[in-house]
PDB file of C-alpha atoms (C1' of nucleotides) in Angstrom:
ATOM      1  CA  MET A   1     112.117  58.177 -56.475  1.00  0.00           C
ATOM      2  CA  VAL A   2     114.278  57.967 -59.274  1.00  0.00           C
ATOM      3  CA  ASP A   3     116.145  60.781 -58.161  1.00  0.00           C
ATOM      4  CA  VAL A   4     119.485  61.476 -59.330  1.00  0.00           C
ATOM      5  CA  THR A   5     120.747  62.683 -55.910  1.00  0.00           C
ATOM      6  CA  ASP A   6     119.990  59.672 -54.082  1.00  0.00           C
ATOM      7  CA  LEU A   7     122.437  57.736 -53.183  1.00  0.00           C
ATOM      8  CA  THR A   8     122.670  53.907 -52.273  1.00  0.00           C
ATOM      9  CA  LEU A   9     124.943  52.791 -49.312  1.00  0.00           C
ATOM     10  CA  ILE A  10     127.945  51.593 -51.252  1.00  0.00           C
ATOM     11  CA  GLU A  11     127.877  55.145 -53.034  1.00  0.00           C
ATOM     12  CA  GLN A  12     127.523  57.047 -49.807  1.00  0.00           C
ATOM     13  CA  GLN A  13     130.710  54.725 -48.643  1.00  0.00           C
ATOM     14  CA  THR A  14     132.525  55.239 -51.858  1.00  0.00           C
ATOM     15  CA  LEU A  15     132.360  59.415 -51.635  1.00  0.00           C
ATOM     16  CA  LEU A  16     133.227  59.300 -48.003  1.00  0.00           C
ATOM     17  CA  GLY A  17     136.401  57.043 -49.305  1.00  0.00           C
ATOM     18  CA  ILE A  18     137.114  59.757 -51.882  1.00  0.00           C
ATOM     19  CA  MET A  19     136.670  62.391 -49.297  1.00  0.00           C
ATOM     20  CA  ARG A  20     139.220  60.520 -46.682  1.00  0.00           C
ATOM     21  CA  LEU A  21     141.847  59.637 -49.362  1.00  0.00           C
ATOM     22  CA  HIS A  22     142.052  63.138 -50.805  1.00  0.00           C
ATOM     23  CA  PRO A  23     143.864  63.714 -53.385  1.00  0.00           C
ATOM     24  CA  ASN A  24     144.636  59.774 -53.556  1.00  0.00           C
ATOM     25  CA  ALA A  25     141.802  58.357 -54.053  1.00  0.00           C
ATOM     26  CA  TYR A  26     141.704  55.969 -57.424  1.00  0.00           C
ATOM     27  CA  GLY A  27     139.816  52.432 -57.358  1.00  0.00           C
ATOM     28  CA  VAL A  28     142.086  50.352 -55.577  1.00  0.00           C
ATOM     29  CA  SER A  29     142.758  52.937 -52.556  1.00  0.00           C
ATOM     30  CA  ILE A  30     138.959  53.302 -52.194  1.00  0.00           C
ATOM     31  CA  ARG A  31     138.398  49.846 -52.098  1.00  0.00           C
ATOM     32  CA  ASP A  32     141.309  49.516 -49.648  1.00  0.00           C
ATOM     33  CA  GLU A  33     139.850  52.188 -47.355  1.00  0.00           C
ATOM     34  CA  ILE A  34     136.473  50.588 -47.103  1.00  0.00           C
ATOM     35  CA  LYS A  35     137.909  47.541 -46.598  1.00  0.00           C
ATOM     36  CA  LEU A  36     140.162  48.816 -43.936  1.00  0.00           C
ATOM     37  CA  ARG A  37     137.263  50.762 -42.056  1.00  0.00           C
ATOM     38  CA  THR A  38     134.457  48.726 -42.527  1.00  0.00           C
ATOM     39  CA  ASP A  39     135.724  45.548 -42.989  1.00  0.00           C
ATOM     40  CA  LYS A  40     133.721  45.028 -46.183  1.00  0.00           C
ATOM     41  CA  GLU A  41     135.415  43.936 -49.203  1.00  0.00           C
ATOM     42  CA  TYR A  42     134.020  44.703 -52.546  1.00  0.00           C
ATOM     43  CA  SER A  43     134.815  43.477 -55.803  1.00  0.00           C
ATOM     44  CA  PHE A  44     136.494  45.964 -58.576  1.00  0.00           C
ATOM     45  CA  GLY A  45     133.486  45.216 -60.481  1.00  0.00           C
ATOM     46  CA  SER A  46     131.365  46.629 -57.920  1.00  0.00           C
ATOM     47  CA  ILE A  47     134.078  49.667 -57.124  1.00  0.00           C
ATOM     48  CA  TYR A  48     134.691  50.782 -60.644  1.00  0.00           C
ATOM     49  CA  ALA A  49     130.941  50.183 -61.597  1.00  0.00           C
ATOM     50  CA  ILE A  50     130.114  52.724 -58.851  1.00  0.00           C
ATOM     51  CA  LEU A  51     132.579  55.093 -59.669  1.00  0.00           C
ATOM     52  CA  GLU A  52     131.402  55.351 -63.242  1.00  0.00           C
ATOM     53  CA  ARG A  53     127.721  55.988 -62.319  1.00  0.00           C
ATOM     54  CA  LEU A  54     128.732  58.483 -59.690  1.00  0.00           C
ATOM     55  CA  GLU A  55     131.064  59.858 -62.411  1.00  0.00           C
ATOM     56  CA  ASP A  56     128.050  60.088 -64.970  1.00  0.00           C
ATOM     57  CA  ARG A  57     125.909  61.423 -62.002  1.00  0.00           C
ATOM     58  CA  GLY A  58     128.180  64.600 -61.830  1.00  0.00           C
ATOM     59  CA  MET A  59     128.928  63.632 -58.191  1.00  0.00           C
ATOM     60  CA  ILE A  60     132.670  63.045 -58.697  1.00  0.00           C
ATOM     61  CA  GLU A  61     135.323  63.741 -61.026  1.00  0.00           C
ATOM     62  CA  SER A  62     138.477  61.834 -62.596  1.00  0.00           C
ATOM     63  CA  ARG A  63     141.658  62.520 -63.797  1.00  0.00           C
ATOM     64  CA  VAL A  64     144.743  60.355 -65.178  1.00  0.00           C
ATOM     65  CA  GLY A  65     147.535  60.367 -62.813  1.00  0.00           C
ATOM     66  CA  GLU A  66     151.199  60.433 -63.674  1.00  0.00           C
ATOM     67  CA  ALA A  67     153.357  57.468 -63.846  1.00  0.00           C
ATOM     68  CA  THR A  68     154.226  56.501 -60.221  1.00  0.00           C
ATOM     69  CA  GLY A  69     157.927  55.547 -60.126  1.00  0.00           C
ATOM     70  CA  SER A  70     157.175  52.461 -58.374  1.00  0.00           C
ATOM     71  CA  ARG A  71     157.432  49.098 -59.577  1.00  0.00           C
ATOM     72  CA  GLY A  72     154.491  48.376 -61.859  1.00  0.00           C
ATOM     73  CA  GLY A  73     151.442  49.759 -62.125  1.00  0.00           C
ATOM     74  CA  ARG A  74     149.146  50.968 -64.947  1.00  0.00           C
ATOM     75  CA  LYS A  75     148.463  54.703 -64.460  1.00  0.00           C
ATOM     76  CA  LYS A  76     145.853  55.352 -61.861  1.00  0.00           C
ATOM     77  CA  LEU A  77     142.429  57.419 -62.167  1.00  0.00           C
ATOM     78  CA  TYR A  78     142.059  59.677 -59.356  1.00  0.00           C
ATOM     79  CA  PHE A  79     138.789  61.050 -58.173  1.00  0.00           C
ATOM     80  CA  THR A  80     137.800  63.652 -56.308  1.00  0.00           C
ATOM     81  CA  ILE A  81     134.012  64.470 -55.246  1.00  0.00           C
ATOM     82  CA  THR A  82     132.323  68.003 -56.735  1.00  0.00           C
ATOM     83  CA  GLY A  83     129.925  70.159 -55.181  1.00  0.00           C
ATOM     84  CA  ALA A  84     127.203  68.131 -56.250  1.00  0.00           C
ATOM     85  CA  GLY A  85     128.471  65.276 -54.543  1.00  0.00           C
ATOM     86  CA  GLU A  86     129.077  66.714 -51.163  1.00  0.00           C
ATOM     87  CA  ARG A  87     125.545  68.140 -50.967  1.00  0.00           C
ATOM     88  CA  ALA A  88     124.042  64.427 -52.123  1.00  0.00           C
ATOM     89  CA  LEU A  89     126.080  62.919 -49.661  1.00  0.00           C
ATOM     90  CA  GLN A  90     125.397  65.314 -46.579  1.00  0.00           C
ATOM     91  CA  ALA A  91     121.875  65.156 -47.565  1.00  0.00           C
ATOM     92  CA  SER A  92     121.822  61.292 -47.528  1.00  0.00           C
ATOM     93  CA  LEU A  93     123.539  61.721 -44.207  1.00  0.00           C
ATOM     94  CA  ASN A  94     121.577  64.027 -42.697  1.00  0.00           C
ATOM     95  CA  ALA A  95     118.143  61.370 -44.073  1.00  0.00           C
ATOM     96  CA  MET A  96     120.211  58.711 -41.950  1.00  0.00           C
ATOM     97  CA  ASP A  97     120.557  60.747 -38.856  1.00  0.00           C
ATOM     98  CA  ALA A  98     117.016  61.588 -38.791  1.00  0.00           C
ATOM     99  CA  MET A  99     116.148  58.015 -38.767  1.00  0.00           C
ATOM    100  CA  ARG A 100     118.717  57.697 -35.801  1.00  0.00           C
ATOM    101  CA  ALA A 101     117.895  60.605 -33.922  1.00  0.00           C
ATOM    102  CA  GLY A 102     117.121  59.710 -30.312  1.00  0.00           C
ATOM    103  CA  LEU A 103     117.381  56.498 -30.591  1.00  0.00           C
ATOM    104  CA  LYS A 104     118.936  54.411 -27.748  1.00  0.00           C
ATOM    105  CA  LEU A 105     121.806  52.327 -29.867  1.00  0.00           C
ATOM    106  CA  LYS A 106     125.332  51.363 -28.724  1.00  0.00           C
ATOM    107  CA  GLY A 107     127.021  52.930 -31.896  1.00  0.00           C
ATOM    108  CA  ALA A 108     129.290  55.387 -31.957  1.00  0.00           C
ATOM    109  CA  PHE A 109     127.138  58.489 -32.484  1.00  0.00           C
ATOM    110  CA  ALA A 110     123.310  58.315 -31.454  1.00  0.00           C
TER     111      ALA A 110
ATOM    112  CA  MET B   1     130.027  39.770 -49.782  1.00  0.00           C
ATOM    113  CA  VAL B   2     127.102  37.745 -49.649  1.00  0.00           C
ATOM    114  CA  ASP B   3     126.557  37.960 -46.086  1.00  0.00           C
ATOM    115  CA  VAL B   4     123.108  37.911 -44.822  1.00  0.00           C
ATOM    116  CA  THR B   5     123.825  40.470 -42.447  1.00  0.00           C
ATOM    117  CA  ASP B   6     124.608  43.058 -44.655  1.00  0.00           C
ATOM    118  CA  LEU B   7     122.199  45.457 -44.937  1.00  0.00           C
ATOM    119  CA  THR B   8     121.081  48.005 -47.731  1.00  0.00           C
ATOM    120  CA  LEU B   9     120.446  51.924 -46.906  1.00  0.00           C
ATOM    121  CA  ILE B  10     116.449  51.121 -47.304  1.00  0.00           C
ATOM    122  CA  GLU B  11     116.834  48.254 -44.893  1.00  0.00           C
ATOM    123  CA  GLN B  12     118.430  50.201 -42.771  1.00  0.00           C
ATOM    124  CA  GLN B  13     115.964  52.827 -42.730  1.00  0.00           C
ATOM    125  CA  THR B  14     113.352  50.381 -42.218  1.00  0.00           C
ATOM    126  CA  LEU B  15     114.769  48.729 -39.097  1.00  0.00           C
ATOM    127  CA  LEU B  16     115.223  51.968 -37.641  1.00  0.00           C
ATOM    128  CA  GLY B  17     111.606  53.182 -38.405  1.00  0.00           C
ATOM    129  CA  ILE B  18     110.506  49.671 -36.690  1.00  0.00           C
ATOM    130  CA  MET B  19     112.587  50.307 -33.766  1.00  0.00           C
ATOM    131  CA  ARG B  20     111.181  54.176 -33.443  1.00  0.00           C
ATOM    132  CA  LEU B  21     107.604  52.819 -34.010  1.00  0.00           C
ATOM    133  CA  HIS B  22     107.504  50.033 -31.502  1.00  0.00           C
ATOM    134  CA  PRO B  23     105.139  48.300 -31.179  1.00  0.00           C
ATOM    135  CA  ASN B  24     103.135  50.154 -33.912  1.00  0.00           C
ATOM    136  CA  ALA B  25     105.229  49.504 -36.644  1.00  0.00           C
ATOM    137  CA  TYR B  26     103.525  47.925 -39.765  1.00  0.00           C
ATOM    138  CA  GLY B  27     103.609  48.473 -43.456  1.00  0.00           C
ATOM    139  CA  VAL B  28     102.022  51.944 -43.903  1.00  0.00           C
ATOM    140  CA  SER B  29     103.212  53.209 -40.468  1.00  0.00           C
ATOM    141  CA  ILE B  30     106.943  52.421 -41.181  1.00  0.00           C
ATOM    142  CA  ARG B  31     106.432  54.037 -45.091  1.00  0.00           C
ATOM    143  CA  ASP B  32     105.035  57.018 -43.403  1.00  0.00           C
ATOM    144  CA  GLU B  33     107.614  57.442 -40.911  1.00  0.00           C
ATOM    145  CA  ILE B  34     110.327  57.075 -43.259  1.00  0.00           C
ATOM    146  CA  LYS B  35     108.539  59.908 -45.463  1.00  0.00           C
ATOM    147  CA  LEU B  36     108.468  62.269 -42.547  1.00  0.00           C
ATOM    148  CA  ARG B  37     112.027  61.909 -41.385  1.00  0.00           C
ATOM    149  CA  THR B  38     113.945  61.678 -44.723  1.00  0.00           C
ATOM    150  CA  ASP B  39     111.180  63.087 -47.052  1.00  0.00           C
ATOM    151  CA  LYS B  40     111.571  60.090 -49.227  1.00  0.00           C
ATOM    152  CA  GLU B  41     108.653  58.318 -50.044  1.00  0.00           C
ATOM    153  CA  TYR B  42     108.765  54.628 -50.970  1.00  0.00           C
ATOM    154  CA  SER B  43     106.217  53.021 -52.807  1.00  0.00           C
ATOM    155  CA  PHE B  44     104.561  50.178 -51.136  1.00  0.00           C
ATOM    156  CA  GLY B  45     105.757  47.371 -53.255  1.00  0.00           C
ATOM    157  CA  SER B  46     109.190  48.538 -52.102  1.00  0.00           C
ATOM    158  CA  ILE B  47     108.198  48.595 -48.631  1.00  0.00           C
ATOM    159  CA  TYR B  48     106.434  45.301 -48.206  1.00  0.00           C
ATOM    160  CA  ALA B  49     109.102  43.553 -50.319  1.00  0.00           C
ATOM    161  CA  ILE B  50     111.783  44.698 -48.058  1.00  0.00           C
ATOM    162  CA  LEU B  51     109.883  43.733 -44.885  1.00  0.00           C
ATOM    163  CA  GLU B  52     109.443  40.118 -46.494  1.00  0.00           C
ATOM    164  CA  ARG B  53     113.173  39.801 -46.856  1.00  0.00           C
ATOM    165  CA  LEU B  54     113.997  41.043 -43.688  1.00  0.00           C
ATOM    166  CA  GLU B  55     111.633  38.612 -42.214  1.00  0.00           C
ATOM    167  CA  ASP B  56     113.399  35.659 -44.322  1.00  0.00           C
ATOM    168  CA  ARG B  57     116.636  36.377 -42.769  1.00  0.00           C
ATOM    169  CA  GLY B  58     115.190  36.575 -39.194  1.00  0.00           C
ATOM    170  CA  MET B  59     116.142  40.525 -38.399  1.00  0.00           C
ATOM    171  CA  ILE B  60     112.787  41.137 -37.737  1.00  0.00           C
ATOM    172  CA  GLU B  61     109.469  39.295 -36.613  1.00  0.00           C
ATOM    173  CA  SER B  62     105.536  40.036 -37.814  1.00  0.00           C
ATOM    174  CA  ARG B  63     102.261  39.351 -35.819  1.00  0.00           C
ATOM    175  CA  VAL B  64      98.810  39.981 -37.024  1.00  0.00           C
ATOM    176  CA  GLY B  65      97.402  42.772 -35.104  1.00  0.00           C
ATOM    177  CA  GLU B  66      93.730  42.752 -33.729  1.00  0.00           C
ATOM    178  CA  ALA B  67      90.898  45.054 -35.337  1.00  0.00           C
ATOM    179  CA  THR B  68      91.303  48.398 -34.873  1.00  0.00           C
ATOM    180  CA  GLY B  69      87.643  49.801 -34.011  1.00  0.00           C
ATOM    181  CA  SER B  70      88.395  52.569 -36.321  1.00  0.00           C
ATOM    182  CA  ARG B  71      86.697  52.905 -39.984  1.00  0.00           C
ATOM    183  CA  GLY B  72      87.554  50.579 -42.311  1.00  0.00           C
ATOM    184  CA  GLY B  73      91.087  49.143 -42.748  1.00  0.00           C
ATOM    185  CA  ARG B  74      92.336  45.645 -43.356  1.00  0.00           C
ATOM    186  CA  LYS B  75      94.142  43.994 -40.289  1.00  0.00           C
ATOM    187  CA  LYS B  76      97.727  45.111 -39.733  1.00  0.00           C
ATOM    188  CA  LEU B  77     100.584  43.340 -40.038  1.00  0.00           C
ATOM    189  CA  TYR B  78     103.002  44.514 -37.014  1.00  0.00           C
ATOM    190  CA  PHE B  79     106.754  43.863 -36.814  1.00  0.00           C
ATOM    191  CA  THR B  80     109.349  43.613 -34.255  1.00  0.00           C
ATOM    192  CA  ILE B  81     113.296  43.942 -34.205  1.00  0.00           C
ATOM    193  CA  THR B  82     115.203  40.659 -33.561  1.00  0.00           C
ATOM    194  CA  GLY B  83     118.524  40.559 -31.745  1.00  0.00           C
ATOM    195  CA  ALA B  84     120.067  39.719 -35.018  1.00  0.00           C
ATOM    196  CA  GLY B  85     118.133  42.422 -36.414  1.00  0.00           C
ATOM    197  CA  GLU B  86     119.562  45.059 -33.474  1.00  0.00           C
ATOM    198  CA  ARG B  87     123.234  43.478 -34.082  1.00  0.00           C
ATOM    199  CA  ALA B  88     123.191  43.639 -37.803  1.00  0.00           C
ATOM    200  CA  LEU B  89     121.630  47.249 -37.829  1.00  0.00           C
ATOM    201  CA  GLN B  90     124.300  48.449 -35.073  1.00  0.00           C
ATOM    202  CA  ALA B  91     127.209  46.787 -36.904  1.00  0.00           C
ATOM    203  CA  SER B  92     125.668  48.720 -40.230  1.00  0.00           C
ATOM    204  CA  LEU B  93     125.873  51.662 -38.683  1.00  0.00           C
ATOM    205  CA  ASN B  94     129.303  51.270 -37.118  1.00  0.00           C
ATOM    206  CA  ALA B  95     130.592  50.937 -40.432  1.00  0.00           C
ATOM    207  CA  MET B  96     128.862  53.876 -41.695  1.00  0.00           C
ATOM    208  CA  ASP B  97     130.331  55.741 -38.664  1.00  0.00           C
ATOM    209  CA  ALA B  98     133.945  54.487 -38.886  1.00  0.00           C
ATOM    210  CA  MET B  99     133.556  55.787 -42.740  1.00  0.00           C
ATOM    211  CA  ARG B 100     132.194  59.277 -41.484  1.00  0.00           C
ATOM    212  CA  ALA B 101     134.359  59.334 -38.186  1.00  0.00           C
ATOM    213  CA  GLY B 102     137.095  62.658 -38.546  1.00  0.00           C
ATOM    214  CA  LEU B 103     135.263  63.909 -41.635  1.00  0.00           C
ATOM    215  CA  LYS B 104     134.759  67.479 -41.725  1.00  0.00           C
ATOM    216  CA  LEU B 105     130.838  67.568 -42.884  1.00  0.00           C
ATOM    217  CA  LYS B 106     128.452  69.921 -41.866  1.00  0.00           C
ATOM    218  CA  GLY B 107     125.878  66.644 -40.911  1.00  0.00           C
ATOM    219  CA  ALA B 108     124.073  66.230 -37.637  1.00  0.00           C
ATOM    220  CA  PHE B 109     126.889  64.055 -36.427  1.00  0.00           C
ATOM    221  CA  ALA B 110     130.386  64.035 -38.245  1.00  0.00           C
TER     222      ALA B 110
ATOM    223  C1'  DG C   1     167.763  49.213 -74.784  1.00  0.00           C
ATOM    224  C1'  DA C   2     164.924  45.747 -76.233  1.00  0.00           C
ATOM    225  C1'  DC C   3     162.875  41.613 -74.178  1.00  0.00           C
ATOM    226  C1'  DG C   4     160.006  39.337 -71.088  1.00  0.00           C
ATOM    227  C1'  DA C   5     158.556  39.027 -66.329  1.00  0.00           C
ATOM    228  C1'  DT C   6     156.421  41.086 -62.803  1.00  0.00           C
ATOM    229  C1'  DT C   7     153.515  44.399 -60.460  1.00  0.00           C
ATOM    230  C1'  DT C   8     149.364  47.057 -60.386  1.00  0.00           C
ATOM    231  C1'  DC C   9     145.429  49.060 -61.981  1.00  0.00           C
ATOM    232  C1'  DT C  10     141.258  49.177 -64.851  1.00  0.00           C
ATOM    233  C1'  DT C  11     137.416  47.138 -67.742  1.00  0.00           C
ATOM    234  C1'  DC C  12     134.183  43.484 -69.176  1.00  0.00           C
ATOM    235  C1'  DT C  13     130.641  40.055 -69.149  1.00  0.00           C
ATOM    236  C1'  DA C  14     127.009  37.622 -67.272  1.00  0.00           C
ATOM    237  C1'  DA C  15     124.473  36.433 -63.387  1.00  0.00           C
ATOM    238  C1'  DA C  16     121.977  37.186 -59.097  1.00  0.00           C
ATOM    239  C1'  DT C  17     119.713  41.020 -55.808  1.00  0.00           C
ATOM    240  C1'  DA C  18     117.241  44.747 -55.186  1.00  0.00           C
ATOM    241  C1'  DT C  19     114.207  48.517 -55.940  1.00  0.00           C
ATOM    242  C1'  DA C  20     109.846  50.732 -58.155  1.00  0.00           C
ATOM    243  C1'  DC C  21     105.266  51.128 -58.980  1.00  0.00           C
ATOM    244  C1'  DG C  22     100.885  51.234 -58.754  1.00  0.00           C
ATOM    245  C1'  DA C  23      96.634  48.493 -60.002  1.00  0.00           C
ATOM    246  C1'  DA C  24      94.364  44.819 -58.017  1.00  0.00           C
ATOM    247  C1'  DT C  25      93.051  42.581 -54.021  1.00  0.00           C
ATOM    248  C1'  DA C  26      91.560  41.740 -49.226  1.00  0.00           C
ATOM    249  C1'  DA C  27      89.474  42.581 -44.822  1.00  0.00           C
ATOM    250  C1'  DA C  28      87.793  45.919 -41.791  1.00  0.00           C
ATOM    251  C1'  DT C  29      83.501  49.498 -40.003  1.00  0.00           C
ATOM    252  C1'  DG C  30      79.518  52.377 -40.841  1.00  0.00           C
TER     253       DG C  30
ATOM    254  C1'  DC D   1      77.223  47.808 -50.049  1.00  0.00           C
ATOM    255  C1'  DA D   2      79.878  51.785 -49.951  1.00  0.00           C
ATOM    256  C1'  DT D   3      84.056  53.272 -47.881  1.00  0.00           C
ATOM    257  C1'  DT D   4      88.529  52.801 -45.564  1.00  0.00           C
ATOM    258  C1'  DT D   5      92.793  51.041 -44.971  1.00  0.00           C
ATOM    259  C1'  DA D   6      96.209  47.860 -45.420  1.00  0.00           C
ATOM    260  C1'  DT D   7      98.538  44.309 -47.953  1.00  0.00           C
ATOM    261  C1'  DT D   8      99.996  41.415 -52.047  1.00  0.00           C
ATOM    262  C1'  DC D   9     101.162  41.048 -56.978  1.00  0.00           C
ATOM    263  C1'  DG D  10     103.087  41.666 -61.623  1.00  0.00           C
ATOM    264  C1'  DT D  11     106.406  43.182 -64.067  1.00  0.00           C
ATOM    265  C1'  DA D  12     110.236  46.546 -65.338  1.00  0.00           C
ATOM    266  C1'  DT D  13     114.528  48.796 -64.235  1.00  0.00           C
ATOM    267  C1'  DA D  14     118.717  49.526 -61.830  1.00  0.00           C
ATOM    268  C1'  DT D  15     122.400  48.353 -58.848  1.00  0.00           C
ATOM    269  C1'  DT D  16     125.513  45.136 -57.188  1.00  0.00           C
ATOM    270  C1'  DT D  17     128.003  40.493 -57.688  1.00  0.00           C
ATOM    271  C1'  DA D  18     132.805  38.211 -59.018  1.00  0.00           C
ATOM    272  C1'  DG D  19     136.562  37.158 -60.702  1.00  0.00           C
ATOM    273  C1'  DA D  20     138.865  36.586 -65.318  1.00  0.00           C
ATOM    274  C1'  DA D  21     140.661  39.075 -68.835  1.00  0.00           C
ATOM    275  C1'  DG D  22     143.135  42.922 -70.282  1.00  0.00           C
ATOM    276  C1'  DA D  23     146.185  47.362 -70.146  1.00  0.00           C
ATOM    277  C1'  DA D  24     150.155  49.824 -68.739  1.00  0.00           C
ATOM    278  C1'  DA D  25     154.010  50.426 -66.005  1.00  0.00           C
ATOM    279  C1'  DT D  26     158.508  49.144 -63.957  1.00  0.00           C
ATOM    280  C1'  DC D  27     162.459  45.954 -63.259  1.00  0.00           C
ATOM    281  C1'  DG D  28     166.122  42.787 -64.446  1.00  0.00           C
ATOM    282  C1'  DT D  29     168.942  40.972 -67.598  1.00  0.00           C
ATOM    283  C1'  DC D  30     171.462  40.438 -71.504  1.00  0.00           C
TER     284       DC D  30
END
DNA sequence: GACGATTTCTTCTAAATATACGAATAAATG
DNA sequence: CATTTATTCGTATATTTAGAAGAAATCGTC
């Protein structure tokens, strides 16, 4: 193991969230998106730790956003997925799909 | 968080492996099945630790197998997934599917 | 237009959990 | 008893957790 392209579940979800929200993915919105779709509420500590780690590994890039104009709010740190991130995500999803293939599960796919 | 029904990626893969191999799922065969399908080679330590944890949480059950008849070999510990395990697995997979839904990815599903 | 209140977003810290490896151990057969 | 297959163990590393603290922006009021 110890393969930088390996992704944990929450890393997969974070990458998917970033893609879904593009170009409006930042810490809080990513957390909200995951909560909305999976009903799982990660702490800020978790989300930001994962974002930092994914960026260190070259899976995502960040840029500091402009002032929003709306009440309050520190500047957002926007994230986008990189080519390497997309490839790693895809490989991870394919691996899961290979494990699922042909099994009778009531899930959406399968 | 801290929800016993939450599953990590490797836990999902292990449960899927157990279902696929039924009724011949035991430590070594599960590891081999995951390696075969995902090309990921987990150590024995990882696999058995996960099996123990899943059993503690009521997701799988084990029974000691009979002697095999073939050369060598300690008795196998066979695993089967429980109803709770299937439900947790399904919930996890549904959550991932919800994150993936509608995104254009070259993966098998999507 | 300065000030503090308010809002939104990010960072930090320490502890709990999970994963990784592979050597050691156990149990079966020829 | 040598060989084979399977499981357990010990220890190191990495990830995740939770929420309080901190930073940065706007609003309302004077």
